[in-house]
CSV table of C-alpha atoms in Angstrom, one decimal:
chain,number,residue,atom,x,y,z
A,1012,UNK,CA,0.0,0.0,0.0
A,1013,UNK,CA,1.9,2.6,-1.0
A,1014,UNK,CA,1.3,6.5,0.4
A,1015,UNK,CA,-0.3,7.7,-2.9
A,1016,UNK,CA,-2.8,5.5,-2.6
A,1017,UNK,CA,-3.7,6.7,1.0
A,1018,UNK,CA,-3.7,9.8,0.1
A,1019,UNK,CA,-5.8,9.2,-2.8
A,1020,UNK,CA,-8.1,7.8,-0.1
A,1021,UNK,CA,-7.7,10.7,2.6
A,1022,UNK,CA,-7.9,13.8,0.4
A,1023,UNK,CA,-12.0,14.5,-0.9
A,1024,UNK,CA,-11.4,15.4,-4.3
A,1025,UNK,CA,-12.5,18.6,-5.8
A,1026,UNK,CA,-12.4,20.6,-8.8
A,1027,UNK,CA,-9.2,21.8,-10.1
A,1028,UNK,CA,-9.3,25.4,-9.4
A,1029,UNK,CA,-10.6,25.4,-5.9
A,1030,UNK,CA,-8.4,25.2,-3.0
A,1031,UNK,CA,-8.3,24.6,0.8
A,1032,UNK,CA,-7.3,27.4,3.5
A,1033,UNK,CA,-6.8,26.2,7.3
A,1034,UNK,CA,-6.4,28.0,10.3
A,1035,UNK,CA,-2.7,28.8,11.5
A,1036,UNK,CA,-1.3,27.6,14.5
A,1037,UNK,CA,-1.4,29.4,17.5
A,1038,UNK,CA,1.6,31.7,17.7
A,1039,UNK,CA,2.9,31.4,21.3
A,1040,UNK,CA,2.7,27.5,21.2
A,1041,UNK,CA,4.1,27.2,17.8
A,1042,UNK,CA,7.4,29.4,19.2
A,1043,UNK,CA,7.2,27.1,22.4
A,1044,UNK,CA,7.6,24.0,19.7
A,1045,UNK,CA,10.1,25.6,17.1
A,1046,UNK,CA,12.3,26.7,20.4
A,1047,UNK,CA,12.5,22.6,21.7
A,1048,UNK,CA,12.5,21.6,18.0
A,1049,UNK,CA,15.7,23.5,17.2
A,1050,UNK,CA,17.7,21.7,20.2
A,1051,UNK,CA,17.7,18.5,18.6
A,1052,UNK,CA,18.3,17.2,14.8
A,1053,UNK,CA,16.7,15.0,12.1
A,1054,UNK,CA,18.7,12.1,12.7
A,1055,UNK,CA,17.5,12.2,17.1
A,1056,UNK,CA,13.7,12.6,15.3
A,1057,UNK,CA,13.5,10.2,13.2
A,1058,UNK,CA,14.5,7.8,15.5
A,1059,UNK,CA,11.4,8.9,17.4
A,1060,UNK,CA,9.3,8.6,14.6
A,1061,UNK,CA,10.7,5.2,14.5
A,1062,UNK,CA,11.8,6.0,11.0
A,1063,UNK,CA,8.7,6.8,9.3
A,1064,UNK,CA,8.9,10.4,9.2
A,1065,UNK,CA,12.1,10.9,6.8
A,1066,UNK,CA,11.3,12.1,3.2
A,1067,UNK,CA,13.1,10.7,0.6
A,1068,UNK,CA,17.0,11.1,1.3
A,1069,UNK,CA,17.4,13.4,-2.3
A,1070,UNK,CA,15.4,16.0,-0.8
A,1071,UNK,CA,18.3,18.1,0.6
A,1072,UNK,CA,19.0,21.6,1.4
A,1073,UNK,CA,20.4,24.2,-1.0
A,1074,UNK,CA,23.0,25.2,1.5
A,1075,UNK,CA,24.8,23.6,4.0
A,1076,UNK,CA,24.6,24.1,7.6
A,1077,UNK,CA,20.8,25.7,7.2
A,1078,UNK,CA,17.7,24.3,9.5
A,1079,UNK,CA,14.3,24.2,8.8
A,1080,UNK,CA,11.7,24.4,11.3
A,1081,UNK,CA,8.6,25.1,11.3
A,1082,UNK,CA,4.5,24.1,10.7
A,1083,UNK,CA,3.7,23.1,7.0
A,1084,UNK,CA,1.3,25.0,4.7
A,1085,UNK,CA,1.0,23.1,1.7
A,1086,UNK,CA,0.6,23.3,-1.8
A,1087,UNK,CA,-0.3,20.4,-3.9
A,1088,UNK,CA,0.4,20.9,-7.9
A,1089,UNK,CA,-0.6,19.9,-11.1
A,1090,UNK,CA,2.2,18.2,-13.2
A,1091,UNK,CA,5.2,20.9,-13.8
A,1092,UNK,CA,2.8,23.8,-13.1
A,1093,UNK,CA,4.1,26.4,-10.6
A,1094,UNK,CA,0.9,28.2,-10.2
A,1095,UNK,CA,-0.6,26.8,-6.9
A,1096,UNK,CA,3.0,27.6,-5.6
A,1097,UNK,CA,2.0,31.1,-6.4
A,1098,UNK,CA,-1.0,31.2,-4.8
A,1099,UNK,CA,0.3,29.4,-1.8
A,1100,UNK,CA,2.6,32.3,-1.1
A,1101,UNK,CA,0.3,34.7,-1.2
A,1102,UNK,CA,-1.8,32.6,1.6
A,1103,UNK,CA,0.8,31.4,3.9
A,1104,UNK,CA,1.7,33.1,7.5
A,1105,UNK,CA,4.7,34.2,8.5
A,1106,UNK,CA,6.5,31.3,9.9
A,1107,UNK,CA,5.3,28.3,8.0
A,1108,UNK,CA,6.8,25.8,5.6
A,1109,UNK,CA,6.0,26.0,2.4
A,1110,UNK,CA,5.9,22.3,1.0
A,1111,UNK,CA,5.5,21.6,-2.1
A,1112,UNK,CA,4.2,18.4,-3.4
A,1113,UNK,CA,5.6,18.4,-7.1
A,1114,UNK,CA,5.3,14.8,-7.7
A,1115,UNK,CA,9.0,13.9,-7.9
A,1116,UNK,CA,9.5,15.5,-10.9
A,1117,UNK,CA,12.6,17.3,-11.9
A,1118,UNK,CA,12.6,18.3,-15.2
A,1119,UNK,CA,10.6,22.1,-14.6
A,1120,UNK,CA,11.4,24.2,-11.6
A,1121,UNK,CA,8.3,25.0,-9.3
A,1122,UNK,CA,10.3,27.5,-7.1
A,1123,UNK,CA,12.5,30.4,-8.5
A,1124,UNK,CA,14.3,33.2,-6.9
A,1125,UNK,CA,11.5,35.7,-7.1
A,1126,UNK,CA,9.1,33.3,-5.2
A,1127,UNK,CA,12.5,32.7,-3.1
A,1128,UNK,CA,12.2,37.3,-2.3
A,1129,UNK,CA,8.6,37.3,-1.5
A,1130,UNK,CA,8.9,34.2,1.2
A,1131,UNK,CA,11.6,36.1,2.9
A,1132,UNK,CA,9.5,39.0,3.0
A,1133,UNK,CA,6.6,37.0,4.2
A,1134,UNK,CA,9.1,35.5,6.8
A,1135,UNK,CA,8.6,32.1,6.3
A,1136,UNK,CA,10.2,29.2,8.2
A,1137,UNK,CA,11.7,28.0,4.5
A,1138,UNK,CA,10.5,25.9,2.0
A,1139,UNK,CA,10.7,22.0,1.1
A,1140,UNK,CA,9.9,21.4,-3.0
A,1141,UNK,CA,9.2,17.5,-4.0
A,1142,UNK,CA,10.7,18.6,-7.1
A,1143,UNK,CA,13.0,21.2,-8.7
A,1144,UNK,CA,13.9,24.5,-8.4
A,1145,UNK,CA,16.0,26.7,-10.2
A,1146,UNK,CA,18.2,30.6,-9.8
A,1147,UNK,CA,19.8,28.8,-6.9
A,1148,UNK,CA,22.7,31.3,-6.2
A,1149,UNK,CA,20.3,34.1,-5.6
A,1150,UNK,CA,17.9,31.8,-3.4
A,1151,UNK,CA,21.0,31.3,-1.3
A,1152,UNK,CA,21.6,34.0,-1.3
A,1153,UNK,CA,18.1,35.3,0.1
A,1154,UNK,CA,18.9,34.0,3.1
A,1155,UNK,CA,16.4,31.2,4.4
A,1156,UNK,CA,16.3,27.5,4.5
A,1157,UNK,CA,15.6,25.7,1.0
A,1158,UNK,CA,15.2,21.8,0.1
A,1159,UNK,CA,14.8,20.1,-2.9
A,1160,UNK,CA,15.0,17.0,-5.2
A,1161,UNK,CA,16.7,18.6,-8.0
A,1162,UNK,CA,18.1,21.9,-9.5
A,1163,UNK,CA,17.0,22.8,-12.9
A,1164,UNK,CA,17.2,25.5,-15.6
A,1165,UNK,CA,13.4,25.4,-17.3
A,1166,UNK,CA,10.8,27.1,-15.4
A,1167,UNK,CA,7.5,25.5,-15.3
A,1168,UNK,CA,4.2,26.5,-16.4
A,1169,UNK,CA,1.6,28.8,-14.4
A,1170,UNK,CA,-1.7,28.1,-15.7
A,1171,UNK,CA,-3.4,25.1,-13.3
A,1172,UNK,CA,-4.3,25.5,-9.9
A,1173,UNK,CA,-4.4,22.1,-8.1
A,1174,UNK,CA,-4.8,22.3,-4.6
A,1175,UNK,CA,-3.9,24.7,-1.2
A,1176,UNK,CA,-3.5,23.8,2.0
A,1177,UNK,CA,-4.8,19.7,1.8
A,1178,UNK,CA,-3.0,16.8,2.7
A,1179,UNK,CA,0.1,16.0,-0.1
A,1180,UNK,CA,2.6,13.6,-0.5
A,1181,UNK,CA,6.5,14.9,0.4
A,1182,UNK,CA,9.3,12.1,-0.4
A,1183,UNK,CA,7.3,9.7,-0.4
A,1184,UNK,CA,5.1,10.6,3.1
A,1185,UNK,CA,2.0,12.3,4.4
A,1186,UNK,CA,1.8,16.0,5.3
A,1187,UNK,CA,-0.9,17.4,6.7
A,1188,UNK,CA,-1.4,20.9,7.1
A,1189,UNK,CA,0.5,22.0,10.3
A,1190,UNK,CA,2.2,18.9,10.6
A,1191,UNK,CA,6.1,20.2,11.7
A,1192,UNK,CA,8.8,20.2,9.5
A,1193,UNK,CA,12.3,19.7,10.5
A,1194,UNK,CA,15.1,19.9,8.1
A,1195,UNK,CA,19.2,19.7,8.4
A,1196,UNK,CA,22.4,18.8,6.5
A,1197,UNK,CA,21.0,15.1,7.2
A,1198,UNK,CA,17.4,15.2,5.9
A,1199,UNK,CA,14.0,16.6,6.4
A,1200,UNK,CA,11.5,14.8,9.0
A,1201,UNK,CA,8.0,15.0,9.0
A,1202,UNK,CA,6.2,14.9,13.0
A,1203,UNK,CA,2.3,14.8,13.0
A,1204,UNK,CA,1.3,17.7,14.9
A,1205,UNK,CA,-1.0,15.4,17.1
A,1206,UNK,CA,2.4,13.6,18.1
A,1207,UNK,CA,4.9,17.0,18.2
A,1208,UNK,CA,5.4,17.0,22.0
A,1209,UNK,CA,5.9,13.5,22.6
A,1210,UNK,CA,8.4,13.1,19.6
A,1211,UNK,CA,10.2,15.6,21.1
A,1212,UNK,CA,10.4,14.2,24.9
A,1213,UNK,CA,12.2,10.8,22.6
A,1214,UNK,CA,14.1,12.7,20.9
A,1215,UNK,CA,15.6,14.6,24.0
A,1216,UNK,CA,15.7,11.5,25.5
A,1217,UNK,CA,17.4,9.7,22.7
A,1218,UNK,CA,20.2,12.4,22.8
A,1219,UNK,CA,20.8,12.5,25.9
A,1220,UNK,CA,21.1,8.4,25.7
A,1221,UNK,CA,23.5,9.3,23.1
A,1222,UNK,CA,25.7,12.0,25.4
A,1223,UNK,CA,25.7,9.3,28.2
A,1224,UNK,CA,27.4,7.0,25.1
A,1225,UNK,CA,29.8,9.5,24.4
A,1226,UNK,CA,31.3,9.9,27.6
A,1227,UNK,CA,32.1,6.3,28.0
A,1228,UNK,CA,33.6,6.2,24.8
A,1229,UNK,CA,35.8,9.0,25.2
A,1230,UNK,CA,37.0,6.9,28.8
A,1231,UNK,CA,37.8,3.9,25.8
A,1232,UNK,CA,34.8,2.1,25.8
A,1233,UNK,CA,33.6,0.5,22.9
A,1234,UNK,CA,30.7,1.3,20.7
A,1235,UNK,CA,29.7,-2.1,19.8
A,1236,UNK,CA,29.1,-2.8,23.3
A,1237,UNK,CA,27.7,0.2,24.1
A,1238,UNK,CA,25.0,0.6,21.6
């Protein structure tokens, strides 16, 4: 069963050209979040996830050393069409992840360095593209986090709206509208908002399994029976 076909299932169809809008999350309990979110890493949450949050490991950043972090806004588009990207940005809040749910495909960029100008402006969290983007020096240097499956020249279309704001398919798993979105040099992760706080009490708990580890390696102890 794979997680198109549940998707297919969960989302209600509609026509092409309407879209979805939902409420944000509340402000002071989304920077509560982010703030425990941005102690750990990918790696220490998807071992909480128990590996079923990590999107497909060719999604990376655009620049090393940059983290993502924040509640997703989607956008779900048509094949090589940019346009529901467009609209997306004009809907999102500030501090939200754009994701968009391209379809895997690389051959047409869906996210370009003017889209790159107004998220900044809008003060988004970054943006995650199941698919391609392209003008990649100048979205580096706009200075917010960017991931991607691929890096392209040919812009795509702008002519069909697909869908805002409903449940998409990111590398291969489920994001739901405010679902969190963590990102680093390793990966991006995926946490159901439902599940947020107790991935993150694993996740501290994992690292600090992992700082206990350290210590007794550093006093010559070996891994292999440590771990």
């Amino acid at each position: 069963m794979t997680s198109a076909w549940i998707l297919k299932r969960k989302n209600r169809r509609i026509e092409e050209g309407q879209y979805n809008i939902c409420k944000g999350v509340d402000r002071t309990k989304r920077e509560e979040i982010e703030k425990k979110l941005r102690t750990l890493d990918a790696a220490s949450i998807n071992d909480a996830l128990r590996k079923r949050g990590s999107v497909d490991e060719s999604i990376k950043s655009i620049k090393q050393g940059d983290i993502l972090c924040g509640p997703a806004f989607t956008a779900k588009c048509c094949p090589g069409d940019m346009l529901t990207a467009l609209k997306a940005l004009d809907e999102i809040s500030e501090g939200q992840v754009l994701v968009i749910d391209g379809g895997g495909i690389t051959k047409f960029s869906l996210f370009g360095d003017l889209m790159a100008m107004q998220a900044k402006l809008k003060k988004l969290a970054g943006v995650v593209v199941d698919g391609a983007i392209r003008d990649v020096k100048s979205v580096r240097g706009e200075g917010f986090p960017v991931f991607c499956r691929g890096i392209v020249t040919k812009a795509g279309t702008a002519t069909r709206l697909g869908e805002i704001n409903v449940p998409v398919v990111c590398g291969g798993v489920i994001v739901n509208p405010g679902d969190w979105i963590f990102g680093d040099d390793d990966g991006v992760v995926v946490i159901p908002k439902e599940k947020v706080e107790d991935i993150i009490r694993d996740a501290e708990e994992t690292l600090k399994r992992e700082a206990i580890i350290r210590e007794a390696i550093e006093q010559g102890k070996s891994i292999s029976k440590l771990l």
